[in-house]
Tab-separated table of C-alpha atoms in Angstrom:
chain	number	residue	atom	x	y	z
A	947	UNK	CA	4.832	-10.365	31.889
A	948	UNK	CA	2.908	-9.877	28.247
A	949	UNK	CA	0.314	-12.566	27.579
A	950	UNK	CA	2.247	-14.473	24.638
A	951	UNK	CA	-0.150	-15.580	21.943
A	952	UNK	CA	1.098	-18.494	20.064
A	953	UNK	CA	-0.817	-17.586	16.953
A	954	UNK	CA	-2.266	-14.545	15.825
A	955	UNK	CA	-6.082	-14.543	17.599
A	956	UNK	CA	-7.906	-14.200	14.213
A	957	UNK	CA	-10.273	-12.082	15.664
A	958	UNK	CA	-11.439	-10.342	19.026
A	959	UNK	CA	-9.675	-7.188	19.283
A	960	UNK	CA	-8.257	-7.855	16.126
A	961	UNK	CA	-11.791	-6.238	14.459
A	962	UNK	CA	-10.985	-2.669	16.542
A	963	UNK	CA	-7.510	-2.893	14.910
A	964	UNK	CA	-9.034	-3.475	11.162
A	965	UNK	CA	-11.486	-0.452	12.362
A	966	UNK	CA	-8.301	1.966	13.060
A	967	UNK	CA	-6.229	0.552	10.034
A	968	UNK	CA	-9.678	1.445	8.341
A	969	UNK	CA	-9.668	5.399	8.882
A	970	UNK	CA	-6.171	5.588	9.600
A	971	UNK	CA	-6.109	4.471	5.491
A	972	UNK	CA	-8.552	7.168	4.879
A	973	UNK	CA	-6.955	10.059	7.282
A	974	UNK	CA	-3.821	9.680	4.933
A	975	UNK	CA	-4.567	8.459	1.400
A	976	UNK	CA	-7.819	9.666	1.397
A	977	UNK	CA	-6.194	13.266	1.851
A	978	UNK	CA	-3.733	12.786	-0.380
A	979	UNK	CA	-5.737	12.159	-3.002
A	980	UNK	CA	-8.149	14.820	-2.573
A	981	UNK	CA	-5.826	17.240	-1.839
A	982	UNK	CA	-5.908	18.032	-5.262
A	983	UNK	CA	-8.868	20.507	-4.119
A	984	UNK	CA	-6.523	23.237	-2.325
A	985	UNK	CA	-4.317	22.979	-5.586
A	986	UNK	CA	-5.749	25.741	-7.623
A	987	UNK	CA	-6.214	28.120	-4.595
A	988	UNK	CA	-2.809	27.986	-3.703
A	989	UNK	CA	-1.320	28.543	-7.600
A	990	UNK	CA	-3.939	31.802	-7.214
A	991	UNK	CA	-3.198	32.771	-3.471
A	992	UNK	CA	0.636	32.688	-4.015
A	993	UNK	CA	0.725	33.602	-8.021
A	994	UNK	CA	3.056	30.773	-8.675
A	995	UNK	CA	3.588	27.923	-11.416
A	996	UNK	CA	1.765	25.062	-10.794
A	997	UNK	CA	4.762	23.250	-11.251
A	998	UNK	CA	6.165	24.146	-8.171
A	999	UNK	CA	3.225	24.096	-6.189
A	1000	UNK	CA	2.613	20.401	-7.049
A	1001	UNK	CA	5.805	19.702	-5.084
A	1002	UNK	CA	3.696	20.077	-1.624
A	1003	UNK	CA	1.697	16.554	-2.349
A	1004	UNK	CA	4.825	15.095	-3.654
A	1005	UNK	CA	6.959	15.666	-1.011
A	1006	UNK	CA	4.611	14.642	0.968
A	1007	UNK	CA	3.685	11.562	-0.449
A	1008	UNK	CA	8.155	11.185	-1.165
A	1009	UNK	CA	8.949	11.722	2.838
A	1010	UNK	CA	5.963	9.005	3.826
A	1011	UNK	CA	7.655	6.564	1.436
A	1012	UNK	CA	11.213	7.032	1.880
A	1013	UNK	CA	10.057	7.220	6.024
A	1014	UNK	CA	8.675	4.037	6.433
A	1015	UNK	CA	11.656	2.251	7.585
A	1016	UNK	CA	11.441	4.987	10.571
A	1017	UNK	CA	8.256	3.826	11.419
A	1018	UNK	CA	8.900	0.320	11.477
A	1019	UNK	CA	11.811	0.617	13.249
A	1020	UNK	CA	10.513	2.824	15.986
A	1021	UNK	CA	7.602	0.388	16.254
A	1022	UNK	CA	9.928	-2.643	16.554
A	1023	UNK	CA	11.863	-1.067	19.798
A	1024	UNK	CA	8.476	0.704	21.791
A	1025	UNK	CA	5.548	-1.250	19.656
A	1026	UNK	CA	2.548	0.346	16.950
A	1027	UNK	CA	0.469	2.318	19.353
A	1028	UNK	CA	2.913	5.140	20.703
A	1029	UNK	CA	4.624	5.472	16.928
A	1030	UNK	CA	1.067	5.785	15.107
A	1031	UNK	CA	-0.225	8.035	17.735
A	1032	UNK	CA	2.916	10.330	17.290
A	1033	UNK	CA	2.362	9.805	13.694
A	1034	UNK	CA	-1.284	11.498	14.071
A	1035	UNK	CA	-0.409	14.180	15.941
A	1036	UNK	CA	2.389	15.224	13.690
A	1037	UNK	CA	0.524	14.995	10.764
A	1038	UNK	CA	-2.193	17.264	11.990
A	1039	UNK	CA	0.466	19.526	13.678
A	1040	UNK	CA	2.096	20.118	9.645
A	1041	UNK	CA	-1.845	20.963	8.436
A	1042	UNK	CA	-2.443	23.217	11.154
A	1043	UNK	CA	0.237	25.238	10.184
A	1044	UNK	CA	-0.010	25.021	6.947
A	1045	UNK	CA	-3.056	27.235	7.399
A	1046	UNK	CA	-0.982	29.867	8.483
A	1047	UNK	CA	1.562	30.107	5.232
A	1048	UNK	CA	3.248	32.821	3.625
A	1049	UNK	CA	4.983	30.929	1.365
A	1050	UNK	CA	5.431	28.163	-0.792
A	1051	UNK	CA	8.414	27.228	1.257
A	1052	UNK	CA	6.285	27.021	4.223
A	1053	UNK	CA	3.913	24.839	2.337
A	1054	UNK	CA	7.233	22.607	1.736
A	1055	UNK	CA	7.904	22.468	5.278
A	1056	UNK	CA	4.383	22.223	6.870
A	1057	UNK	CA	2.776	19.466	4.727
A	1058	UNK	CA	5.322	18.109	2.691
A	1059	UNK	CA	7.649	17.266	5.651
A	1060	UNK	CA	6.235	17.420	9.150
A	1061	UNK	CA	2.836	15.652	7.468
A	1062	UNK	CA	4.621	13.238	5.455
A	1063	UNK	CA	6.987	12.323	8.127
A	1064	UNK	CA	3.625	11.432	10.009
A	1065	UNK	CA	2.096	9.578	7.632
A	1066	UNK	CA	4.931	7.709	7.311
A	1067	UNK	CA	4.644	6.613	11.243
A	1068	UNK	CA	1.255	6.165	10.792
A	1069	UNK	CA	0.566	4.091	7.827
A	1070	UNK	CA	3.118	1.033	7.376
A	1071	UNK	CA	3.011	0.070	11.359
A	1072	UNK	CA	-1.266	0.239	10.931
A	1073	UNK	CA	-1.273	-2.121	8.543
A	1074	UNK	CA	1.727	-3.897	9.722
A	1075	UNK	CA	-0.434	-4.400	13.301
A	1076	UNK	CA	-3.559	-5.897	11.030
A	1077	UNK	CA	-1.196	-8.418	9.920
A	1078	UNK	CA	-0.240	-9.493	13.547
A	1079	UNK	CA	-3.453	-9.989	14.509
A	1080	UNK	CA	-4.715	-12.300	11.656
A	1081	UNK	CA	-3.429	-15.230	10.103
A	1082	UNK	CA	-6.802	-17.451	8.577
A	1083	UNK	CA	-8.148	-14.098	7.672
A	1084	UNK	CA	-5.063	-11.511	7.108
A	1085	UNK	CA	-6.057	-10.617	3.396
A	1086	UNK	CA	-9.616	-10.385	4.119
A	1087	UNK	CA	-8.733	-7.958	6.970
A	1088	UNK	CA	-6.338	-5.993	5.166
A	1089	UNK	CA	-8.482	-5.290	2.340
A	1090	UNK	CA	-11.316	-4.414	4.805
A	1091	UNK	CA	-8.680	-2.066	6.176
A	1092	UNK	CA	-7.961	-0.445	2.656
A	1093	UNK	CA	-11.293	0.234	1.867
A	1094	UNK	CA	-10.771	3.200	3.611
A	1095	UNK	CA	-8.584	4.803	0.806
A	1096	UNK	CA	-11.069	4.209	-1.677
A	1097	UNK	CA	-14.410	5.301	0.613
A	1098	UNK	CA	-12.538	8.373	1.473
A	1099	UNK	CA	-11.616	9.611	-1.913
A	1100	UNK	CA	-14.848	9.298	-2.519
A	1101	UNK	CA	-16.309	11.604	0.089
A	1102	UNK	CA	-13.209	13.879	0.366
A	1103	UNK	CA	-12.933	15.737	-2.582
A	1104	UNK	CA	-16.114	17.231	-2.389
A	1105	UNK	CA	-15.942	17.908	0.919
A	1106	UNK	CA	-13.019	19.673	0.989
A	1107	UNK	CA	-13.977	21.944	-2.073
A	1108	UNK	CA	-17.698	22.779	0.357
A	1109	UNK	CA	-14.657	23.799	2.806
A	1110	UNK	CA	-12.633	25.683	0.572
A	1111	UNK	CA	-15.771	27.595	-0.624
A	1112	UNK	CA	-17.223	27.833	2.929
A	1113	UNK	CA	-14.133	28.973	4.962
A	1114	UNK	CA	-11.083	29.724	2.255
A	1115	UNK	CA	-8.470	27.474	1.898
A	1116	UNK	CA	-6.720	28.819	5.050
A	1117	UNK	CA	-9.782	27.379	7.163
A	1118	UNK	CA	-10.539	24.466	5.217
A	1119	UNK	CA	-6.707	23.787	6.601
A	1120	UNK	CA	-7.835	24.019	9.994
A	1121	UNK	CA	-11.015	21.378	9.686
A	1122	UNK	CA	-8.547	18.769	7.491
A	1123	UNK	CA	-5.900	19.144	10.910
A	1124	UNK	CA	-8.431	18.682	13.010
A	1125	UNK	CA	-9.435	15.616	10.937
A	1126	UNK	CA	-6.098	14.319	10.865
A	1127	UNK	CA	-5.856	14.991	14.957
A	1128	UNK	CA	-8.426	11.832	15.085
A	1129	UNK	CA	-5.327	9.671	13.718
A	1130	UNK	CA	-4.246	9.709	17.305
A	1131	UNK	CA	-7.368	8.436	19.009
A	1132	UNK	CA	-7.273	5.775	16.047
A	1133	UNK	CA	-3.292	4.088	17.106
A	1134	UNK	CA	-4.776	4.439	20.348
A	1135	UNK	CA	-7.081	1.151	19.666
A	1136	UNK	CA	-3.887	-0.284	18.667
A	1137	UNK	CA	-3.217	-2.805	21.423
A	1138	UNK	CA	0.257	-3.999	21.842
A	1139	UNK	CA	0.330	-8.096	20.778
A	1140	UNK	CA	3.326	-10.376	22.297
A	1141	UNK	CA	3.500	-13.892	19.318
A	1142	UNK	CA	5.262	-17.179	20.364
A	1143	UNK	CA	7.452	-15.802	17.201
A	1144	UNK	CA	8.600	-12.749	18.399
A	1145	UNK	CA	10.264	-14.470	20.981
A	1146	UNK	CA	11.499	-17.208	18.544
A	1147	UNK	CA	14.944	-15.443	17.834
A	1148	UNK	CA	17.376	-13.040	20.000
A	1149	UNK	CA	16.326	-9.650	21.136
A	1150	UNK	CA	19.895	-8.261	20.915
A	1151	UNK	CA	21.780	-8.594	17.915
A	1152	UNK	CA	24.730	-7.696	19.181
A	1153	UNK	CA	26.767	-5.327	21.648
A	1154	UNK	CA	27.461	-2.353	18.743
A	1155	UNK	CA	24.905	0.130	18.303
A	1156	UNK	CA	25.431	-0.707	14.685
A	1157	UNK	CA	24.045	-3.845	14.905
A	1158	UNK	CA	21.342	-2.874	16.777
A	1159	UNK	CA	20.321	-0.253	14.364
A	1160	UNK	CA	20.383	-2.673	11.407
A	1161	UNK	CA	18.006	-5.316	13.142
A	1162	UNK	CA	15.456	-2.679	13.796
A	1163	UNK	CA	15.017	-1.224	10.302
A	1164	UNK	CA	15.484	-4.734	9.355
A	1165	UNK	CA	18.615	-4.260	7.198
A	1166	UNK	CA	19.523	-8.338	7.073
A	1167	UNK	CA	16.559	-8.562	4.931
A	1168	UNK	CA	18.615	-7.395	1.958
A	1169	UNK	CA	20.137	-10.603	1.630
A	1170	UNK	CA	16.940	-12.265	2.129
A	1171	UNK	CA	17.252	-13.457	-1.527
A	1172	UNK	CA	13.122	-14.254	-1.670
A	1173	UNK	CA	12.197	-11.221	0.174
A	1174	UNK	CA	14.215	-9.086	-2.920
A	1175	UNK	CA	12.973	-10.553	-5.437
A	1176	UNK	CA	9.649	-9.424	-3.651
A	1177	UNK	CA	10.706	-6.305	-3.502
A	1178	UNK	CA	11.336	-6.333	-6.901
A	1179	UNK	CA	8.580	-7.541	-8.350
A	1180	UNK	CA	6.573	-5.146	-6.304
A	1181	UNK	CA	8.381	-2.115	-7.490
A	1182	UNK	CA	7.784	-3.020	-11.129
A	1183	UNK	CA	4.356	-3.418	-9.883
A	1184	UNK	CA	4.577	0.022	-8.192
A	1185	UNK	CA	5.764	1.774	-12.430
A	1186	UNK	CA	2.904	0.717	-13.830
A	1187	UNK	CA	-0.003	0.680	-11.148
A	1188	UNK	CA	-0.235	4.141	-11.070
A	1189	UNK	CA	0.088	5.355	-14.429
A	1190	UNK	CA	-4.106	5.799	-15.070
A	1191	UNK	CA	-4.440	7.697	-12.218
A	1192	UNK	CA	-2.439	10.264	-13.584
A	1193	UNK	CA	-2.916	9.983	-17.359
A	1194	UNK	CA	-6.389	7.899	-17.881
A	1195	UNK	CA	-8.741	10.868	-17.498
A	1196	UNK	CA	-6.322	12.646	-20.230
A	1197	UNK	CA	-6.467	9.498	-22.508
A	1198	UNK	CA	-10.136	10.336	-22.587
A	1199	UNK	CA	-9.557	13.598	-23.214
A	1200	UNK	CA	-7.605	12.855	-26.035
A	1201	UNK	CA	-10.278	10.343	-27.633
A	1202	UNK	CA	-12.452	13.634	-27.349
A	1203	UNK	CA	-14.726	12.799	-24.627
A	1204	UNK	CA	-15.719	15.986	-22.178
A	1205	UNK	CA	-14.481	16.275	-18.723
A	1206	UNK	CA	-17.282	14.717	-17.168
A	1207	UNK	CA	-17.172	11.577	-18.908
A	1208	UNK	CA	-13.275	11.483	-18.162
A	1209	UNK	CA	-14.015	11.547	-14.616
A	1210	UNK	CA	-16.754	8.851	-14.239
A	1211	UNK	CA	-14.075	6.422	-15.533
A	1212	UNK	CA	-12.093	6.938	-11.809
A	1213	UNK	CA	-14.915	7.325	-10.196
A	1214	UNK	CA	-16.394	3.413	-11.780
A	1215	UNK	CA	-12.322	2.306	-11.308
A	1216	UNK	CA	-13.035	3.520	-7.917
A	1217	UNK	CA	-16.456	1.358	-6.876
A	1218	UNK	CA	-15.078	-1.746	-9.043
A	1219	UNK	CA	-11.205	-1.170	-6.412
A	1220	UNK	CA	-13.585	-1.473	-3.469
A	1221	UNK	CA	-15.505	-4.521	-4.403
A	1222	UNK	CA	-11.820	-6.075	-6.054
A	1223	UNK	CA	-10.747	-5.559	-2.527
A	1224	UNK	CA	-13.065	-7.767	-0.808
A	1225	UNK	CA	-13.203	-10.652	-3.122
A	1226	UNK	CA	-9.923	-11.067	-3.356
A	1227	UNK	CA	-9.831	-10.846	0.838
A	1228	UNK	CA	-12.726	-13.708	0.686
A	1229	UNK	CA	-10.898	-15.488	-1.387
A	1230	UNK	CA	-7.094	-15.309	-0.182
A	1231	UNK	CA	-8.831	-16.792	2.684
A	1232	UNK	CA	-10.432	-19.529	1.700
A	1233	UNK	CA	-6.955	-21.267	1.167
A	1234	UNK	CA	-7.918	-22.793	-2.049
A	1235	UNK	CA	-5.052	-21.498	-3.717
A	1236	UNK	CA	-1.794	-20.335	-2.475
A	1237	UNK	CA	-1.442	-16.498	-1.858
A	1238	UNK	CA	1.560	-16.298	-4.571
A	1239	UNK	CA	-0.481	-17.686	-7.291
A	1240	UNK	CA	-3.436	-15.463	-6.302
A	1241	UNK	CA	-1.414	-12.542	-6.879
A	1242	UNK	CA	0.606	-13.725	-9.845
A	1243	UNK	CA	-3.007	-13.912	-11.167
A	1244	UNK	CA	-4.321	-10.536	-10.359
A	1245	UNK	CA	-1.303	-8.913	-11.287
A	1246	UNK	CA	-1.559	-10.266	-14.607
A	1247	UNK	CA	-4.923	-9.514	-15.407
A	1248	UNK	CA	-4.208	-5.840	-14.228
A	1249	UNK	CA	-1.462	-5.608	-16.353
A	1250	UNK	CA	-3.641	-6.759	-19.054
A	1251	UNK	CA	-6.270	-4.427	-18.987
A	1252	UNK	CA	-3.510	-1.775	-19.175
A	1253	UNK	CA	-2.212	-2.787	-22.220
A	1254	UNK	CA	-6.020	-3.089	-23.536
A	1255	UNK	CA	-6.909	0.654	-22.637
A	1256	UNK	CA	-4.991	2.107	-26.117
A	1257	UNK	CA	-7.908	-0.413	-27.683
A	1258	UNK	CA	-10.654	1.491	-25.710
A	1259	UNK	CA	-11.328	3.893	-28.425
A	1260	UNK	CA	-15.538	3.858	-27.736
A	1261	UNK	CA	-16.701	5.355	-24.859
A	1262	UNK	CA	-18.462	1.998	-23.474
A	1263	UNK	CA	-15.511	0.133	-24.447
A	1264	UNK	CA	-13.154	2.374	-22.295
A	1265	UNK	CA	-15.964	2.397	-19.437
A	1266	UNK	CA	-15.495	-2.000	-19.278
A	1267	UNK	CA	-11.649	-1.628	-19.759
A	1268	UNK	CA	-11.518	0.992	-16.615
A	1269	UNK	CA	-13.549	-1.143	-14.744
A	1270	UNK	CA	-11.361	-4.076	-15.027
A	1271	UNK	CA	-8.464	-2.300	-13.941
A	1272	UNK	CA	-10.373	-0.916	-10.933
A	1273	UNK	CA	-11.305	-4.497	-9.656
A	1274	UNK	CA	-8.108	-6.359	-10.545
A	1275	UNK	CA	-5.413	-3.479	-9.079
A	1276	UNK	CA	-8.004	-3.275	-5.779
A	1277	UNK	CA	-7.578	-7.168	-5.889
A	1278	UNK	CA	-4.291	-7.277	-5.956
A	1279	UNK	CA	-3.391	-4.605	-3.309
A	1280	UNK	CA	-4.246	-6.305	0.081
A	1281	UNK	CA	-2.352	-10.110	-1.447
A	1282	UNK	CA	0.795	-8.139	-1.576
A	1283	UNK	CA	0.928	-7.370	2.464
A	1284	UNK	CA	-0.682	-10.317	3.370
A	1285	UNK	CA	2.316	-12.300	1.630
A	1286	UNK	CA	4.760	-10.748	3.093
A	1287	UNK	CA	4.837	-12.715	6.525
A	1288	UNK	CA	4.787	-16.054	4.412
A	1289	UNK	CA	8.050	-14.749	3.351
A	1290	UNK	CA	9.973	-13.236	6.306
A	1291	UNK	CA	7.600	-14.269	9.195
A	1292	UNK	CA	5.529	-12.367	11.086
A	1293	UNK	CA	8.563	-11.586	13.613
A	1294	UNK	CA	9.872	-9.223	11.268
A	1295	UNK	CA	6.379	-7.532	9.542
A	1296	UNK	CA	7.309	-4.105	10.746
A	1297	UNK	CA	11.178	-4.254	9.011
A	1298	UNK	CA	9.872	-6.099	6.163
A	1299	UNK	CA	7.030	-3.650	5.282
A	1300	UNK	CA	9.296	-0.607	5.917
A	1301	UNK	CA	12.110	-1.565	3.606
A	1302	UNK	CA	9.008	-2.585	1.210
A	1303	UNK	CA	7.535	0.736	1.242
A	1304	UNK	CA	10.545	2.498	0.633
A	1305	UNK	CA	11.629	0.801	-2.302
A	1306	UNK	CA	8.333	0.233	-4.238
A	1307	UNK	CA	8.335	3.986	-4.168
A	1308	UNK	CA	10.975	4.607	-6.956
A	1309	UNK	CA	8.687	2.299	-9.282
A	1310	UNK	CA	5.792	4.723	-7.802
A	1311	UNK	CA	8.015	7.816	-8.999
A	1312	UNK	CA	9.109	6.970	-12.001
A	1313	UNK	CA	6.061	5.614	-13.607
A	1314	UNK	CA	3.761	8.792	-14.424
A	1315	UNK	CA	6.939	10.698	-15.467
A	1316	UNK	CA	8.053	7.875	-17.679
A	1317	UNK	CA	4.448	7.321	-18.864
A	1318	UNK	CA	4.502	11.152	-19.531
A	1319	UNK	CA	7.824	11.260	-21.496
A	1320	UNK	CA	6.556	8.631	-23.692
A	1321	UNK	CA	3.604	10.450	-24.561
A	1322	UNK	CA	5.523	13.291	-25.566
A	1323	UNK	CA	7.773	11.029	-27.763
A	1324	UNK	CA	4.539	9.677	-29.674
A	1325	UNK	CA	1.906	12.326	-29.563
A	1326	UNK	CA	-0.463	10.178	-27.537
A	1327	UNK	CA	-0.961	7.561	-25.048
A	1328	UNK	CA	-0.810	4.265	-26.622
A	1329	UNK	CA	3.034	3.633	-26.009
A	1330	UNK	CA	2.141	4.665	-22.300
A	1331	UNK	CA	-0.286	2.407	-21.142
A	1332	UNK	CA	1.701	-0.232	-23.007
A	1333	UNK	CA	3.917	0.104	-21.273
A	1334	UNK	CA	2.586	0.401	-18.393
A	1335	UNK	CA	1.063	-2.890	-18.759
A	1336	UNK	CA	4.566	-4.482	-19.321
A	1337	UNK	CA	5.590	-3.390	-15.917
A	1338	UNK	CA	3.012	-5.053	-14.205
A	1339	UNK	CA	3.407	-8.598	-16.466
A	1340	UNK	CA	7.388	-8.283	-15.450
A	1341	UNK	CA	6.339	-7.825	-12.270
A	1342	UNK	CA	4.300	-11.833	-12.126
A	1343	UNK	CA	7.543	-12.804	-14.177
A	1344	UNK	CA	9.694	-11.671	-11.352
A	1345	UNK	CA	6.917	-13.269	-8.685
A	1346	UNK	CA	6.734	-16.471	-10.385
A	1347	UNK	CA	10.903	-16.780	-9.577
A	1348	UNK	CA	10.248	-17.233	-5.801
A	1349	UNK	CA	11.644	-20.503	-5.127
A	1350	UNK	CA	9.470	-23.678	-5.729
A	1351	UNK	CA	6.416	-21.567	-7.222
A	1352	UNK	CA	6.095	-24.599	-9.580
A	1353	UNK	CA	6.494	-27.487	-7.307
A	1354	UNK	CA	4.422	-28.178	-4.112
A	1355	UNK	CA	1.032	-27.384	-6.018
A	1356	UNK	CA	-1.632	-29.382	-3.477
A	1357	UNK	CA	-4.264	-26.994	-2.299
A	1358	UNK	CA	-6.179	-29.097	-0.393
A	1359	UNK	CA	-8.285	-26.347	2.029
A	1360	UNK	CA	-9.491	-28.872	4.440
A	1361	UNK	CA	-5.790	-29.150	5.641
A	1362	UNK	CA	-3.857	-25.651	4.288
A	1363	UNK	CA	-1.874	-25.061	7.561
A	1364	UNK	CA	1.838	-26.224	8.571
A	1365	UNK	CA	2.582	-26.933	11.963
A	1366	UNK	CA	0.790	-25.132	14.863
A	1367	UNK	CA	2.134	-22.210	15.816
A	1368	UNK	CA	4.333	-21.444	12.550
A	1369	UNK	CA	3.400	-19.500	10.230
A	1370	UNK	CA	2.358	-20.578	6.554
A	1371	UNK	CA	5.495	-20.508	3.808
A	1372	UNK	CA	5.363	-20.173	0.236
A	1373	UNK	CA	7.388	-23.066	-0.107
A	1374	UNK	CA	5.085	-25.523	2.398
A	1375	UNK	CA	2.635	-27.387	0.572
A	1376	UNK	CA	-1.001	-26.236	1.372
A	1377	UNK	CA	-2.193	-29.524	2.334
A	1378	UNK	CA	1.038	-30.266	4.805
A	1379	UNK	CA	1.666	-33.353	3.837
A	1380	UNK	CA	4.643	-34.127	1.491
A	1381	UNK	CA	5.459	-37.300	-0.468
A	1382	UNK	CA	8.729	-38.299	-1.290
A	1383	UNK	CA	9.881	-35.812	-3.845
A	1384	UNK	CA	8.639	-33.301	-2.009
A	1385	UNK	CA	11.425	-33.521	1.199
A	1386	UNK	CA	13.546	-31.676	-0.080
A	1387	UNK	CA	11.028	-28.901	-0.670
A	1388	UNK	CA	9.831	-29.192	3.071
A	1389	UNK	CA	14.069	-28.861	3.773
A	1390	UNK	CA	14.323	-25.689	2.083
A	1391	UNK	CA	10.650	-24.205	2.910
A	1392	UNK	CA	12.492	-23.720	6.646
A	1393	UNK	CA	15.127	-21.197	4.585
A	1394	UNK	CA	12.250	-18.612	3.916
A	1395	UNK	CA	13.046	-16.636	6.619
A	1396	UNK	CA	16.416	-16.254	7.059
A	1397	UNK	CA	19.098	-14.695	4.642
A	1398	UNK	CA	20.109	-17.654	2.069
């Protein structure tokens, strides 16, 4: 019989887990984000548009998405470690033969399919495990965990382009597979954790194979009222988030400052993410304020400095606004998985963060295209990053309808835990203790995780 924990440890192996999360985070965003590097050598290699050839990263980065569910589920019936260490080696197995393409439609297959499809098993039931084993400290952990992303991107790109001019793109393939082959070793570290929660409810929903499919890609949370309007507010998160990534350094272009100056401004977004990252951990977890006000707060403030960059017309004054995007989006990143088992419970993390995942993505999609089409309406970017801002300020409008995020306001930190062995709710005052208008708050701070 499994050792059953009755609260996540907090710590221990915990640390080994935030370690794997860590380079797992890298060994799959970090890529992605550099693989802008093999870009140009394919468009010369295969003499095609560059429109088409962007479609490799984007499938990609479409199939780990729209995947996620897969992952969860498949990590809810035979646990994390065996899923991510599939993940790994099928994400390696698409780069290795990628080196050995003919064609674009190769390309397609290779790394937009069999390497998306294992980041998808890799990714969401990583950080999905970080959030089992924390509970004081699950925001600090998860953005300790995410730092990888923003470490890697760093290091990445020019290592890959000292591949690609050492060994040709074809063996530059080969050392990036054999990168992503170390994916494996990292679910490996994974340990499989047994909560008092996960025992809390039935393990079969039902005789139909129907109903068991539906429980393990965690299908009843779509009438989880609060977990949708999550969702929701997430994805109009998602539409604006990304938008500078794709269209800041061409903002600067358009103000007429030279491509080196355009790409400082990611690379000073990039250092200001990290540090946004762990202050906003440090602070989550010091329980002074409740996580859905935290990131009501961060999401604001990125959404404002979005809306500021069409006022960024001097090159310092762009440099500050870029720099307060950086730390506020890298603040609000690890506050949005930490919340979730507030909502749902940590019983269902791996449903909840695969049905999260998938749907966040068509905000993710959208966004640059829409930012793009608006340019081309107006002639420049102004309209765009407005807009863009106005995604992310719908987004805290949507957060700020969870139920009671006006009422039950105590933050008392010497006391910010419920009952032992429950987990935290957004509805449950953070001191615990409720006075007489509050009762009926406590009533329906029990309704968080079930369908209402």
């Amino acid at each position: 019989m499994p050792v059953v924990h009755p609260d996540p440890p907090d710590g221990g192996w915990g640390w080994m887990v935030v370690l794997a999360a860590f380079f797992q985070s890298a060994l799959v965003f970090g890529v992605i984000r550099s693989f802008g590097i093999f870009f140009m050598e394919f468009v010369g290699y295969f003499g095609e548009l560059s429109g088409r050839v962007s479609w490799i990263t984007s499938i990609g980065i479409a199939v780990q998405q729209f995947a996620s569910p897969v992952g969860s589920a498949l990590s809810t019936q035979y646990g994390a470690r065996p899923v991510v260490m599939a993940g790994g080696f099928l994400s390696g197995l698409g780069m290795l033969l990628a080196s050995f393409a003919t064609s674009l439609t190769h390309l397609y297959l290779s790394i937009g399919l069999l390497s998306g499809f294992g980041w998808a098993l890799v990714f969401t039931p990583s950080v999905a495990s970080v959030a089992r084993y924390f509970k004081k400290r699950r925001t600090f952990a998860t953005g300790l965990a995410f730092m990888g992303v923003g470490l890697s991107s760093f290091a990445f790109s020019p290592l890959f382009q000292f591949l690609v001019d050492t060994y040709a793109w074809r063996g530059a393939l080969l050392v990036v597979a054999g990168m992503s082959f170390n994916l494996v070793v990292c679910g490996a570290l994974i340990r499989p954790l047994t909560l008092k929660e996960d025992l809390a409810g039935p393990r079969d929903p039902g005789g139909s194979c129907l109903g068991k499919l539906s429980t393990l890609f965690g299908l009843p949370l779509l009438s989880h009222w609060p977990f949708m309007r999550f969702v929701l507010a997430v994805t109009l998160i998602n539409t604006g988030y990304f938008i500078p990534y794709v269209h800041l350094v061409a903002r600067a272009w358009e103000l007429g400052f030279d491509e080196y100056q355009a790409a400082f401004l990611m690379s000073v977004a990039a250092v200001a993410d990290l540090s946004g990252r762990l202050l906003s951990g440090w602070l989550a977890d010091c329980r002074v304020f409740r996580l859905v006000h935290i990131l009501v707060a961060w999401t604001s403030l990125t959404g404002i400095s979005l809306a500021l960059v069409p006022l960024g017309r001097s090159y310092p004054l762009l440099m500050a606004i870029s720099i307060c995007y950086g730390f506020f989006s890298g603040a609000l990143t690890p506050v949005v998985f930490s919340i979730l088992p507030e909502i749902v419970g940590i019983g269902r993390i791996f449903g909840s963060m695969g049905l999260l995942q998938m749907m966040e993505s068509i905000g993710g999609l959208l966004g640059a295209p829409f930012s793009g089409w608006l340019r081309d309406m107006t002639g420049n970017y102004t309209a765009s990053f407005l807009a863009a801002g106005a995604f992310l300020l719908a987004g805290s409008l949507v957060l700020v309808t969870l139920p009671n995020f006006f009422s039950c306001l105590s933050s008392s930190p010497a006391c910010s835990q419920v009952e032992a062995g429950t987990e935290p709710s957004l509805l449950t005052p953070a001191c615990g203790k409720h006075s007489s208008q509050d009762r009926d708050c406590l009533a329906r701070s029990q309704d968080l995780r079930k369908p209402t």
